[in-house]
GROMACS .gro file of C-alpha atoms in nm:
model
  466
    1MET     CA    1  -5.345   1.439   0.218
    2PHE     CA    2  -5.592   1.646   0.263
    3GLN     CA    3  -5.561   1.791   0.633
    4ARG     CA    4  -5.127   1.805   0.602
    5LEU     CA    5  -5.214   2.081   0.223
    6GLN     CA    6  -5.424   2.241   0.492
    7GLN     CA    7  -5.185   2.322   0.753
    8PHE     CA    8  -4.933   2.400   0.545
    9ALA     CA    9  -5.136   2.673   0.442
   10GLN     CA   10  -5.318   2.769   0.664
   11ALA     CA   11  -4.873   2.842   0.780
   12ASN     CA   12  -4.758   3.031   0.498
   13LEU     CA   13  -5.141   3.293   0.543
   14ALA     CA   14  -5.003   3.332   0.922
   15ALA     CA   15  -4.619   3.418   0.847
   16LEU     CA   16  -4.781   3.631   0.527
   17ARG     CA   17  -4.997   3.875   0.825
   18GLN     CA   18  -4.726   3.846   1.016
   19LYS     CA   19  -4.498   4.221   1.041
   20GLY     CA   20  -4.123   4.172   0.839
   21SER     CA   21  -4.134   3.814   0.795
   22PHE     CA   22  -3.978   3.652   0.560
   23ALA     CA   23  -4.318   3.537   0.340
   24GLN     CA   24  -4.483   3.931   0.386
   25ASN     CA   25  -4.136   4.052   0.251
   26LEU     CA   26  -4.082   3.879  -0.073
   27ALA     CA   27  -4.462   3.848  -0.133
   28VAL     CA   28  -4.422   4.226  -0.097
   29THR     CA   29  -4.134   4.236  -0.335
   30PHE     CA   30  -4.212   3.998  -0.550
   31SER     CA   31  -4.546   4.261  -0.637
   32GLY     CA   32  -4.309   4.485  -0.746
   33SER     CA   33  -4.175   4.282  -0.942
   34ALA     CA   34  -4.422   4.147  -1.098
   35ALA     CA   35  -4.639   4.481  -1.129
   36VAL     CA   36  -4.236   4.592  -1.307
   37THR     CA   37  -4.253   4.292  -1.602
   38ALA     CA   38  -4.643   4.318  -1.611
   39ILE     CA   39  -4.611   4.704  -1.758
   40GLY     CA   40  -4.289   4.632  -1.998
   41LEU     CA   41  -4.453   4.345  -2.168
   42LEU     CA   42  -4.763   4.575  -2.184
   43LEU     CA   43  -4.596   4.910  -2.296
   44THR     CA   44  -4.249   4.710  -2.498
   45PRO     CA   45  -4.528   4.661  -2.803
   46VAL     CA   46  -4.658   5.044  -2.748
   47MET     CA   47  -4.249   5.125  -2.786
   48SER     CA   48  -4.166   4.886  -3.025
   49ARG     CA   49  -4.421   5.031  -3.279
   50ILE     CA   50  -4.295   5.427  -3.200
   51TYR     CA   51  -3.874   5.304  -3.231
   52PRO     CA   52  -3.743   5.204  -3.510
   53PRO     CA   53  -3.480   4.895  -3.536
   54GLU     CA   54  -3.164   5.235  -3.526
   55SER     CA   55  -3.283   5.383  -3.175
   56TYR     CA   56  -3.360   5.033  -2.990
   57GLY     CA   57  -2.920   4.868  -3.242
   58GLY     CA   58  -2.815   5.262  -3.068
   59PHE     CA   59  -3.007   5.233  -2.729
   60ALA     CA   60  -2.857   4.849  -2.703
   61VAL     CA   61  -2.476   5.083  -2.753
   62PHE     CA   62  -2.591   5.289  -2.459
   63SER     CA   63  -2.691   5.082  -2.208
   64SER     CA   64  -2.370   4.843  -2.201
   65LEU     CA   65  -2.232   5.113  -2.260
   66VAL     CA   66  -2.389   5.186  -1.910
   67ASN     CA   67  -2.406   4.914  -1.728
   68ASN     CA   68  -1.975   4.883  -1.785
   69VAL     CA   69  -1.918   5.125  -1.660
   70ALA     CA   70  -2.105   5.122  -1.351
   71LEU     CA   71  -2.003   4.824  -1.295
   72ALA     CA   72  -1.640   4.852  -1.271
   73SER     CA   73  -1.681   5.281  -1.078
   74THR     CA   74  -1.799   5.142  -0.782
   75LEU     CA   75  -1.548   4.781  -0.785
   76THR     CA   76  -1.912   4.623  -0.718
   77TYR     CA   77  -1.877   4.752  -0.326
   78THR     CA   78  -2.253   4.810  -0.299
   79TRP     CA   79  -2.294   4.521  -0.289
   80ALA     CA   80  -2.157   4.434   0.020
   81ILE     CA   81  -2.372   4.733   0.234
   82VAL     CA   82  -2.643   4.491   0.377
   83LEU     CA   83  -2.312   4.317   0.518
   84PRO     CA   84  -2.163   4.466   0.818
   85LYS     CA   85  -2.324   4.410   1.149
   86ASN     CA   86  -2.174   4.714   1.287
   87GLU     CA   87  -2.320   5.115   1.174
   88LYS     CA   88  -2.035   5.323   1.117
   89ARG     CA   89  -1.903   5.018   0.903
   90PHE     CA   90  -2.226   5.016   0.722
   91LEU     CA   91  -2.216   5.444   0.682
   92ALA     CA   92  -1.821   5.351   0.507
   93LEU     CA   93  -1.934   5.155   0.329
   94VAL     CA   94  -2.199   5.403   0.108
   95GLN     CA   95  -1.980   5.671   0.227
   96LEU     CA   96  -1.684   5.456  -0.040
   97SER     CA   97  -1.940   5.358  -0.238
   98ILE     CA   98  -2.017   5.716  -0.255
   99LEU     CA   99  -1.687   5.849  -0.285
  100LEU     CA  100  -1.577   5.574  -0.677
  101THR     CA  101  -1.937   5.647  -0.812
  102LEU     CA  102  -1.824   6.062  -0.782
  103GLY     CA  103  -1.385   6.010  -0.871
  104THR     CA  104  -1.537   5.860  -1.172
  105LEU     CA  105  -1.802   6.065  -1.252
  106VAL     CA  106  -1.520   6.320  -1.311
  107LEU     CA  107  -1.354   6.069  -1.463
  108LEU     CA  108  -1.583   5.926  -1.720
  109VAL     CA  109  -1.642   6.315  -1.787
  110ALA     CA  110  -1.288   6.371  -1.889
  111GLY     CA  111  -1.288   6.018  -2.113
  112VAL     CA  112  -1.640   6.166  -2.332
  113ALA     CA  113  -1.433   6.433  -2.351
  114LEU     CA  114  -1.102   6.303  -2.531
  115LEU     CA  115  -1.218   5.961  -2.660
  116GLY     CA  116  -1.552   5.996  -2.640
  117GLU     CA  117  -1.542   6.030  -3.126
  118PRO     CA  118  -1.280   5.771  -3.097
  119LEU     CA  119  -1.524   5.503  -2.898
  120GLU     CA  120  -1.804   5.591  -3.140
  121ARG     CA  121  -1.729   5.511  -3.429
  122TRP     CA  122  -1.565   5.222  -3.320
  123LEU     CA  123  -1.899   5.058  -3.271
  124HIS     CA  124  -2.076   5.227  -3.595
  125ALA     CA  125  -2.255   5.459  -3.312
  126GLU     CA  126  -2.268   5.805  -3.503
  127ALA     CA  127  -2.560   5.843  -3.352
  128LEU     CA  128  -2.520   5.844  -2.958
  129HIS     CA  129  -2.286   6.201  -3.035
  130PRO     CA  130  -2.519   6.385  -2.913
  131TRP     CA  131  -2.595   6.203  -2.634
  132ARG     CA  132  -2.269   6.115  -2.513
  133TYR     CA  133  -2.229   6.297  -2.183
  134ALA     CA  134  -2.467   6.119  -2.058
  135ILE     CA  135  -2.313   5.740  -2.115
  136PRO     CA  136  -2.100   5.904  -1.718
  137VAL     CA  137  -2.476   6.100  -1.597
  138VAL     CA  138  -2.660   5.763  -1.619
  139ALA     CA  139  -2.367   5.587  -1.472
  140THR     CA  140  -2.335   5.832  -1.148
  141LEU     CA  141  -2.723   5.788  -1.123
  142PHE     CA  142  -2.724   5.425  -1.125
  143ASN     CA  143  -2.442   5.398  -0.859
  144LEU     CA  144  -2.668   5.634  -0.608
  145ASN     CA  145  -2.958   5.373  -0.575
  146THR     CA  146  -2.784   5.117  -0.575
  147SER     CA  147  -2.628   5.154  -0.263
  148LEU     CA  148  -2.965   5.377  -0.131
  149ASN     CA  149  -3.179   5.000  -0.312
  150ASN     CA  150  -2.883   4.857  -0.071
  151TRP     CA  151  -2.911   5.067   0.252
  152TYR     CA  152  -3.365   5.010   0.188
  153LEU     CA  153  -3.277   4.657   0.194
  154ARG     CA  154  -3.106   4.691   0.548
  155ARG     CA  155  -3.333   4.855   0.665
  156LYS     CA  156  -3.611   4.671   0.609
  157GLU     CA  157  -3.848   4.852   0.423
  158PHE     CA  158  -3.924   4.699   0.142
  159ARG     CA  159  -4.284   4.884   0.076
  160LYS     CA  160  -4.105   5.136  -0.039
  161ARG     CA  161  -3.876   5.021  -0.228
  162ALA     CA  162  -4.091   4.800  -0.401
  163GLY     CA  163  -4.361   5.084  -0.473
  164ILE     CA  164  -4.064   5.319  -0.566
  165GLU     CA  165  -3.962   5.063  -0.809
  166VAL     CA  166  -4.310   4.972  -0.975
  167ALA     CA  167  -4.359   5.399  -0.985
  168THR     CA  168  -3.961   5.473  -1.151
  169SER     CA  169  -4.040   5.216  -1.460
  170LEU     CA  170  -4.362   5.412  -1.499
  171VAL     CA  171  -4.253   5.765  -1.567
  172GLY     CA  172  -3.979   5.630  -1.698
  173ARG     CA  173  -4.166   5.476  -2.004
  174GLY     CA  174  -4.391   5.754  -2.042
  175ILE     CA  175  -4.161   5.976  -2.147
  176THR     CA  176  -3.970   5.647  -2.364
  177ILE     CA  177  -4.308   5.736  -2.526
  178GLY     CA  178  -4.464   6.060  -2.460
  179TYR     CA  179  -4.111   6.165  -2.684
  180GLY     CA  180  -4.095   5.891  -2.887
  181LEU     CA  181  -4.519   6.014  -3.092
  182GLN     CA  182  -4.348   6.338  -3.057
  183PHE     CA  183  -4.028   6.278  -3.221
  184GLN     CA  184  -4.163   6.068  -3.460
  185GLY     CA  185  -3.911   5.727  -3.257
  186ALA     CA  186  -3.538   5.973  -3.263
  187LEU     CA  187  -3.317   5.823  -3.066
  188GLY     CA  188  -3.256   5.989  -2.721
  189GLY     CA  189  -3.644   5.934  -2.612
  190LEU     CA  190  -3.514   5.573  -2.500
  191ILE     CA  191  -3.200   5.805  -2.293
  192ILE     CA  192  -3.421   6.049  -2.195
  193GLY     CA  193  -3.603   5.829  -2.069
  194GLU     CA  194  -3.351   5.570  -1.882
  195LEU     CA  195  -3.187   5.882  -1.758
  196PHE     CA  196  -3.614   5.993  -1.606
  197ASN     CA  197  -3.605   5.681  -1.503
  198LYS     CA  198  -3.255   5.715  -1.222
  199VAL     CA  199  -3.319   6.079  -1.143
  200THR     CA  200  -3.688   5.965  -1.035
  201ALA     CA  201  -3.557   5.650  -0.859
  202PHE     CA  202  -3.295   5.920  -0.677
  203ILE     CA  203  -3.492   6.179  -0.583
  204SER     CA  204  -3.740   5.901  -0.446
  205LEU     CA  205  -3.538   5.676  -0.244
  206LEU     CA  206  -3.409   6.030  -0.121
  207ARG     CA  207  -3.778   6.159  -0.040
  208GLY     CA  208  -3.885   5.853   0.125
  209GLY     CA  209  -3.699   5.810   0.507
  210LEU     CA  210  -3.287   5.845   0.359
  211HIS     CA  211  -3.340   6.184   0.324
  212ARG     CA  212  -3.316   6.240   0.736
  213GLU     CA  213  -3.013   5.959   0.774
  214MET     CA  214  -2.802   6.137   0.490
  215GLY     CA  215  -2.644   6.380   0.847
  216ALA     CA  216  -2.498   6.013   0.957
  217LEU     CA  217  -2.250   6.025   0.576
  218TYR     CA  218  -2.113   6.329   0.747
  219ARG     CA  219  -2.146   6.329   1.093
  220THR     CA  220  -1.964   5.947   1.059
  221PHE     CA  221  -1.655   6.020   0.772
  222SER     CA  222  -1.358   5.819   0.827
  223TRP     CA  223  -1.039   5.780   0.580
  224ALA     CA  224  -0.928   5.513   0.843
  225ARG     CA  225  -1.271   5.331   0.874
  226ILE     CA  226  -1.264   5.326   0.502
  227ARG     CA  227  -0.972   5.196   0.461
  228SER     CA  228  -1.041   4.960   0.681
  229VAL     CA  229  -1.396   4.847   0.477
  230ALA     CA  230  -1.188   4.886   0.137
  231CYS     CA  231  -0.985   4.632   0.263
  232GLU     CA  232  -1.225   4.375   0.510
  233TYR     CA  233  -1.439   4.345   0.198
  234ARG     CA  234  -1.157   4.287  -0.115
  235ASP     CA  235  -1.318   3.940  -0.248
  236TYR     CA  236  -1.553   4.182  -0.390
  237PRO     CA  237  -1.316   4.376  -0.621
  238LEU     CA  238  -1.075   4.090  -0.633
  239TYR     CA  239  -1.392   3.842  -0.702
  240VAL     CA  240  -1.663   3.948  -0.780
  241LEU     CA  241  -1.626   4.181  -1.011
  242PRO     CA  242  -1.418   4.024  -1.202
  243ALA     CA  243  -1.657   3.719  -1.202
  244ASN     CA  244  -1.978   3.890  -1.289
  245TYR     CA  245  -1.783   3.998  -1.609
  246LEU     CA  246  -1.721   3.693  -1.684
  247GLY     CA  247  -2.073   3.611  -1.673
  248VAL     CA  248  -2.228   3.861  -1.931
  249VAL     CA  249  -1.953   3.685  -2.115
  250ALA     CA  250  -2.098   3.348  -2.077
  251ALA     CA  251  -2.395   3.528  -2.157
  252GLN     CA  252  -2.277   3.664  -2.446
  253LEU     CA  253  -2.098   3.404  -2.623
  254PRO     CA  254  -2.283   3.222  -2.846
  255ILE     CA  255  -2.424   3.554  -2.979
  256PHE     CA  256  -2.015   3.578  -3.102
  257MET     CA  257  -2.060   3.193  -3.199
  258LEU     CA  258  -2.336   3.157  -3.343
  259THR     CA  259  -2.290   3.431  -3.580
  260SER     CA  260  -1.969   3.328  -3.707
  261GLY     CA  261  -2.039   2.974  -3.798
  262PHE     CA  262  -2.403   2.990  -3.829
  263GLY     CA  263  -2.511   3.330  -3.892
  264ALA     CA  264  -2.764   3.599  -3.803
  265THR     CA  265  -3.097   3.328  -3.825
  266MET     CA  266  -2.942   3.104  -3.560
  267VAL     CA  267  -2.878   3.352  -3.357
  268GLY     CA  268  -3.180   3.522  -3.379
  269LEU     CA  269  -3.395   3.205  -3.299
  270TYR     CA  270  -3.096   3.129  -3.019
  271SER     CA  271  -3.172   3.541  -2.828
  272PHE     CA  272  -3.563   3.490  -2.890
  273SER     CA  273  -3.527   3.179  -2.654
  274VAL     CA  274  -3.348   3.361  -2.428
  275SER     CA  275  -3.556   3.605  -2.396
  276LEU     CA  276  -3.820   3.442  -2.250
  277MET     CA  277  -3.634   3.259  -2.041
  278GLU     CA  278  -3.564   3.521  -1.810
  279LEU     CA  279  -3.905   3.617  -1.794
  280PRO     CA  280  -3.961   3.425  -1.520
  281VAL     CA  281  -3.613   3.399  -1.360
  282ALA     CA  282  -3.553   3.775  -1.424
  283LEU     CA  283  -3.968   3.769  -1.205
  284LEU     CA  284  -3.853   3.522  -0.946
  285GLY     CA  285  -3.489   3.641  -0.888
  286ASN     CA  286  -3.537   3.982  -0.780
  287SER     CA  287  -3.812   3.883  -0.546
  288LEU     CA  288  -3.653   3.606  -0.393
  289ALA     CA  289  -3.282   3.796  -0.385
  290PRO     CA  290  -3.318   4.110  -0.185
  291VAL     CA  291  -3.532   3.899   0.071
  292PHE     CA  292  -3.289   3.657   0.129
  293GLN     CA  293  -2.994   3.883   0.161
  294GLN     CA  294  -3.189   4.055   0.440
  295LYS     CA  295  -3.288   3.701   0.590
  296ALA     CA  296  -2.968   3.527   0.615
  297VAL     CA  297  -2.713   3.819   0.673
  298GLU     CA  298  -2.954   3.841   0.996
  299THR     CA  299  -2.917   3.451   1.027
  300HIS     CA  300  -2.602   3.453   0.975
  301HIS     CA  301  -2.513   3.692   1.263
  302GLU     CA  302  -2.787   3.577   1.548
  303HIS     CA  303  -2.821   3.203   1.445
  304PRO     CA  304  -2.547   3.069   1.231
  305GLU     CA  305  -2.647   2.763   1.280
  306ARG     CA  306  -2.981   2.775   1.182
  307LEU     CA  307  -2.817   2.941   0.750
  308ALA     CA  308  -2.774   2.616   0.647
  309ASP     CA  309  -3.140   2.480   0.711
  310LEU     CA  310  -3.262   2.845   0.608
  311CYS     CA  311  -3.031   2.744   0.252
  312LEU     CA  312  -3.150   2.405   0.189
  313GLN     CA  313  -3.468   2.467   0.196
  314LEU     CA  314  -3.536   2.755  -0.066
  315TYR     CA  315  -3.274   2.569  -0.274
  316THR     CA  316  -3.571   2.235  -0.228
  317LYS     CA  317  -3.859   2.453  -0.288
  318LEU     CA  318  -3.745   2.655  -0.550
  319PHE     CA  319  -3.674   2.339  -0.766
  320TYR     CA  320  -3.948   2.172  -0.707
  321LEU     CA  321  -4.092   2.453  -0.837
  322GLY     CA  322  -3.948   2.474  -1.087
  323LEU     CA  323  -3.898   2.108  -1.190
  324LEU     CA  324  -4.244   2.035  -1.401
  325PRO     CA  325  -4.297   2.428  -1.557
  326PHE     CA  326  -3.915   2.296  -1.649
  327GLY     CA  327  -3.921   1.951  -1.737
  328ILE     CA  328  -4.309   2.052  -1.991
  329VAL     CA  329  -4.012   2.310  -2.194
  330THR     CA  330  -3.798   2.017  -2.228
  331VAL     CA  331  -3.955   1.778  -2.385
  332PHE     CA  332  -4.201   2.021  -2.491
  333GLY     CA  333  -4.091   2.275  -2.612
  334ASP     CA  334  -4.054   2.288  -2.992
  335TRP     CA  335  -4.395   2.220  -3.025
  336LEU     CA  336  -4.490   2.480  -2.767
  337PHE     CA  337  -4.321   2.749  -2.977
  338LYS     CA  338  -4.491   2.616  -3.347
  339PHE     CA  339  -4.797   2.652  -3.165
  340ALA     CA  340  -4.732   2.989  -2.983
  341PHE     CA  341  -4.556   3.183  -3.236
  342GLY     CA  342  -4.536   3.019  -3.535
  343ALA     CA  343  -4.366   2.732  -3.694
  344ARG     CA  344  -4.051   2.968  -3.784
  345TRP     CA  345  -4.006   2.940  -3.469
  346GLU     CA  346  -4.033   2.609  -3.409
  347MET     CA  347  -3.554   2.594  -3.387
  348ALA     CA  348  -3.619   2.835  -3.063
  349GLY     CA  349  -3.805   2.599  -2.862
  350LEU     CA  350  -3.608   2.320  -2.966
  351PHE     CA  351  -3.301   2.525  -2.839
  352THR     CA  352  -3.474   2.591  -2.535
  353SER     CA  353  -3.545   2.264  -2.488
  354TYR     CA  354  -3.203   2.264  -2.382
  355LEU     CA  355  -3.181   2.507  -2.096
  356GLY     CA  356  -3.487   2.436  -2.008
  357TYR     CA  357  -3.362   2.293  -1.633
  358TYR     CA  358  -2.998   2.503  -1.657
  359TYR     CA  359  -3.342   2.784  -1.574
  360VAL     CA  360  -3.391   2.619  -1.278
  361PHE     CA  361  -3.044   2.588  -1.150
  362ARG     CA  362  -2.976   2.984  -1.246
  363LEU     CA  363  -3.275   3.058  -1.021
  364THR     CA  364  -3.146   2.809  -0.727
  365GLY     CA  365  -2.773   2.965  -0.805
  366ILE     CA  366  -2.887   3.387  -0.796
  367ALA     CA  367  -3.121   3.264  -0.456
  368LEU     CA  368  -2.844   3.182  -0.275
  369SER     CA  369  -2.528   3.353  -0.431
  370PRO     CA  370  -2.582   3.589  -0.112
  371VAL     CA  371  -2.513   3.336   0.107
  372LEU     CA  372  -2.071   3.331  -0.102
  373ALA     CA  373  -2.046   3.665   0.087
  374LEU     CA  374  -2.127   3.608   0.483
  375LEU     CA  375  -1.926   3.322   0.425
  376LYS     CA  376  -1.623   3.547   0.294
  377ARG     CA  377  -1.615   3.207  -0.018
  378GLN     CA  378  -1.716   3.473  -0.315
  379ARG     CA  379  -1.353   3.344  -0.503
  380VAL     CA  380  -1.661   3.070  -0.555
  381ALA     CA  381  -1.879   3.223  -0.826
  382LEU     CA  382  -1.546   3.337  -0.984
  383LEU     CA  383  -1.430   3.004  -1.054
  384SER     CA  384  -1.785   2.880  -1.146
  385THR     CA  385  -1.802   3.155  -1.389
  386GLY     CA  386  -1.514   3.090  -1.548
  387ALA     CA  387  -1.597   2.715  -1.584
  388LEU     CA  388  -1.973   2.764  -1.709
  389LEU     CA  389  -1.774   2.988  -1.986
  390ALA     CA  390  -1.569   2.729  -2.067
  391VAL     CA  391  -1.837   2.390  -2.212
  392ARG     CA  392  -2.007   2.654  -2.304
  393PHE     CA  393  -1.684   2.774  -2.535
  394ALA     CA  394  -1.571   2.398  -2.593
  395GLY     CA  395  -1.963   2.240  -2.614
  396LEU     CA  396  -2.019   2.527  -2.837
  397ALA     CA  397  -1.662   2.543  -3.070
  398VAL     CA  398  -1.762   2.134  -3.122
  399GLY     CA  399  -2.104   2.224  -3.269
  400VAL     CA  400  -1.958   2.479  -3.507
  401TYR     CA  401  -1.646   2.231  -3.594
  402LEU     CA  402  -1.878   1.936  -3.704
  403HIS     CA  403  -2.033   2.212  -3.899
  404ASP     CA  404  -2.412   2.092  -3.616
  405VAL     CA  405  -2.619   2.361  -3.496
  406ARG     CA  406  -2.824   2.110  -3.246
  407LEU     CA  407  -2.460   1.923  -3.137
  408ALA     CA  408  -2.349   2.331  -3.071
  409MET     CA  409  -2.665   2.378  -2.858
  410LEU     CA  410  -2.748   2.019  -2.698
  411LEU     CA  411  -2.374   2.085  -2.616
  412PHE     CA  412  -2.418   2.443  -2.477
  413GLY     CA  413  -2.732   2.362  -2.264
  414LEU     CA  414  -2.563   2.069  -2.155
  415GLY     CA  415  -2.285   2.181  -2.020
  416SER     CA  416  -2.430   2.505  -1.858
  417VAL     CA  417  -2.694   2.203  -1.609
  418ALA     CA  418  -2.451   2.034  -1.485
  419VAL     CA  419  -2.208   2.393  -1.330
  420ALA     CA  420  -2.518   2.528  -1.223
  421LEU     CA  421  -2.637   2.195  -1.105
  422LEU     CA  422  -2.229   2.140  -0.920
  423SER     CA  423  -2.186   2.536  -0.823
  424ASP     CA  424  -2.551   2.544  -0.644
  425LEU     CA  425  -2.410   2.199  -0.474
  426TYR     CA  426  -2.103   2.318  -0.391
  427LEU     CA  427  -2.207   2.585  -0.199
  428LEU     CA  428  -2.419   2.401   0.012
  429LYS     CA  429  -2.108   2.141   0.108
  430LEU     CA  430  -1.961   2.471   0.171
  431LEU     CA  431  -2.297   2.551   0.481
  432GLY     CA  432  -2.179   2.186   0.615
  433VAL     CA  433  -2.495   2.013   0.414
  434GLY     CA  434  -2.510   1.699   0.293
  435VAL     CA  435  -2.486   1.683  -0.061
  436ALA     CA  436  -2.515   1.334  -0.218
  437LYS     CA  437  -2.829   1.274  -0.097
  438VAL     CA  438  -2.935   1.641  -0.242
  439ALA     CA  439  -2.696   1.600  -0.623
  440LEU     CA  440  -2.882   1.197  -0.561
  441ARG     CA  441  -3.234   1.280  -0.541
  442THR     CA  442  -3.230   1.668  -0.761
  443VAL     CA  443  -3.135   1.430  -1.083
  444GLY     CA  444  -3.375   1.144  -0.983
  445LEU     CA  445  -3.586   1.394  -0.975
  446MET     CA  446  -3.561   1.538  -1.304
  447ALA     CA  447  -3.471   1.231  -1.454
  448ALA     CA  448  -3.803   1.087  -1.353
  449THR     CA  449  -3.970   1.369  -1.452
  450LEU     CA  450  -3.848   1.388  -1.738
  451LEU     CA  451  -3.955   1.007  -1.861
  452LEU     CA  452  -4.244   1.069  -1.750
  453LEU     CA  453  -4.329   1.407  -1.976
  454LYS     CA  454  -4.130   1.185  -2.295
  455LEU     CA  455  -4.377   0.855  -2.270
  456LEU     CA  456  -4.682   1.115  -2.287
  457ARG     CA  457  -4.534   1.382  -2.570
  458LEU     CA  458  -4.445   0.994  -2.811
  459GLY     CA  459  -4.781   0.919  -2.684
  460LEU     CA  460  -4.949   1.260  -2.781
  461ALA     CA  461  -4.731   1.163  -3.163
  462ALA     CA  462  -4.835   0.893  -3.205
  463LEU     CA  463  -5.235   0.949  -3.151
  464LEU     CA  464  -5.211   1.258  -3.333
  465GLY     CA  465  -5.063   1.132  -3.570
  466TRP     CA  466  -4.783   1.263  -3.571
   0.00000   0.00000   0.00000
């Protein structure tokens, strides 16, 4: 046993030392994501003491508008940039993304000029009036940065990409804090910090080496090639774009239904639990997804027969990684939250218990999702997101109808777990993996882990007299 562990450690250390290896690239992106997460965790308490809730509320509306505009404006073609094997077709996708971004900028500026005030009144966001033209600017920079980030990803420049993420996070947070201290936490500080974050990222991405390749965009420009790649990757606007919007609705659904059925307190408890569960998923997902996407594209082009094995290995490792930690959250969530945050957050811990294992398959789904583009089966993502929305709505509706918030969240969690697991298994099936054995092992290990942890809870409760 000891020899096997030693061999495993030596093999992974050797992979880490190998330049350009999957393990080394993952370590670089993980360290960058971890640093950005740490910056956020350390500086958010400072910012929350400078900026009042109304400033954060206005910025939440601003961010929502930017995110929705940015998602729609490029029709998600930016996500396909890493896929073409041919260099000219890759550049054509970059050209298409830039054209869509700049064209949308013109339309957005005109739209803000004509419809800005009515939209502000409708959203009760009059505080955004002085900053309304920042919406198209930030959305444009976001899309340009996405294109450049994927360019780095295609070039395997993971180290530069991670360094830029850390630097821009520090700049944005620093400006936000400085402005807030100077102007008593005015909304503009949050918006200006976000604007400087995007500007710094854009300049850094260009100066990191891509400025020397910009000439290729002009030399290879061809309307015919741009139309060709737009048709070739049409599944992105047809399926990926609506799938992402359905994902947004699925994520926001509990907020609206819990508000109408049980009041703002339950929404606060749910939001608090989800925000904590998203932290490890965001950290690992943001580290794994870009590295795995590049590796999967390379494998698909050079050794397509190895792609299924690569995906199954990643799924298995992530499942084992999350099996015990999320099992502990599932069984001991209410105790953990009560101990860590106080008795008033115990119900939030219970909600987290119902969602524990969903986040295992959410993580595997995020990591494996780029494979759907390689298989040209983006519609699967649309169908699975639609199924997730449907089961979540049904579970919440039953709980609201019976006026039982615990039942609502239990059904919500069970439905989410089932859809996420089935989506992962279907993806593996598309690759030719025999999923019956994978499914039995997955469900069996989850059941055994939960049983052992439940027995441990009962023993601790008896021992402590709870």
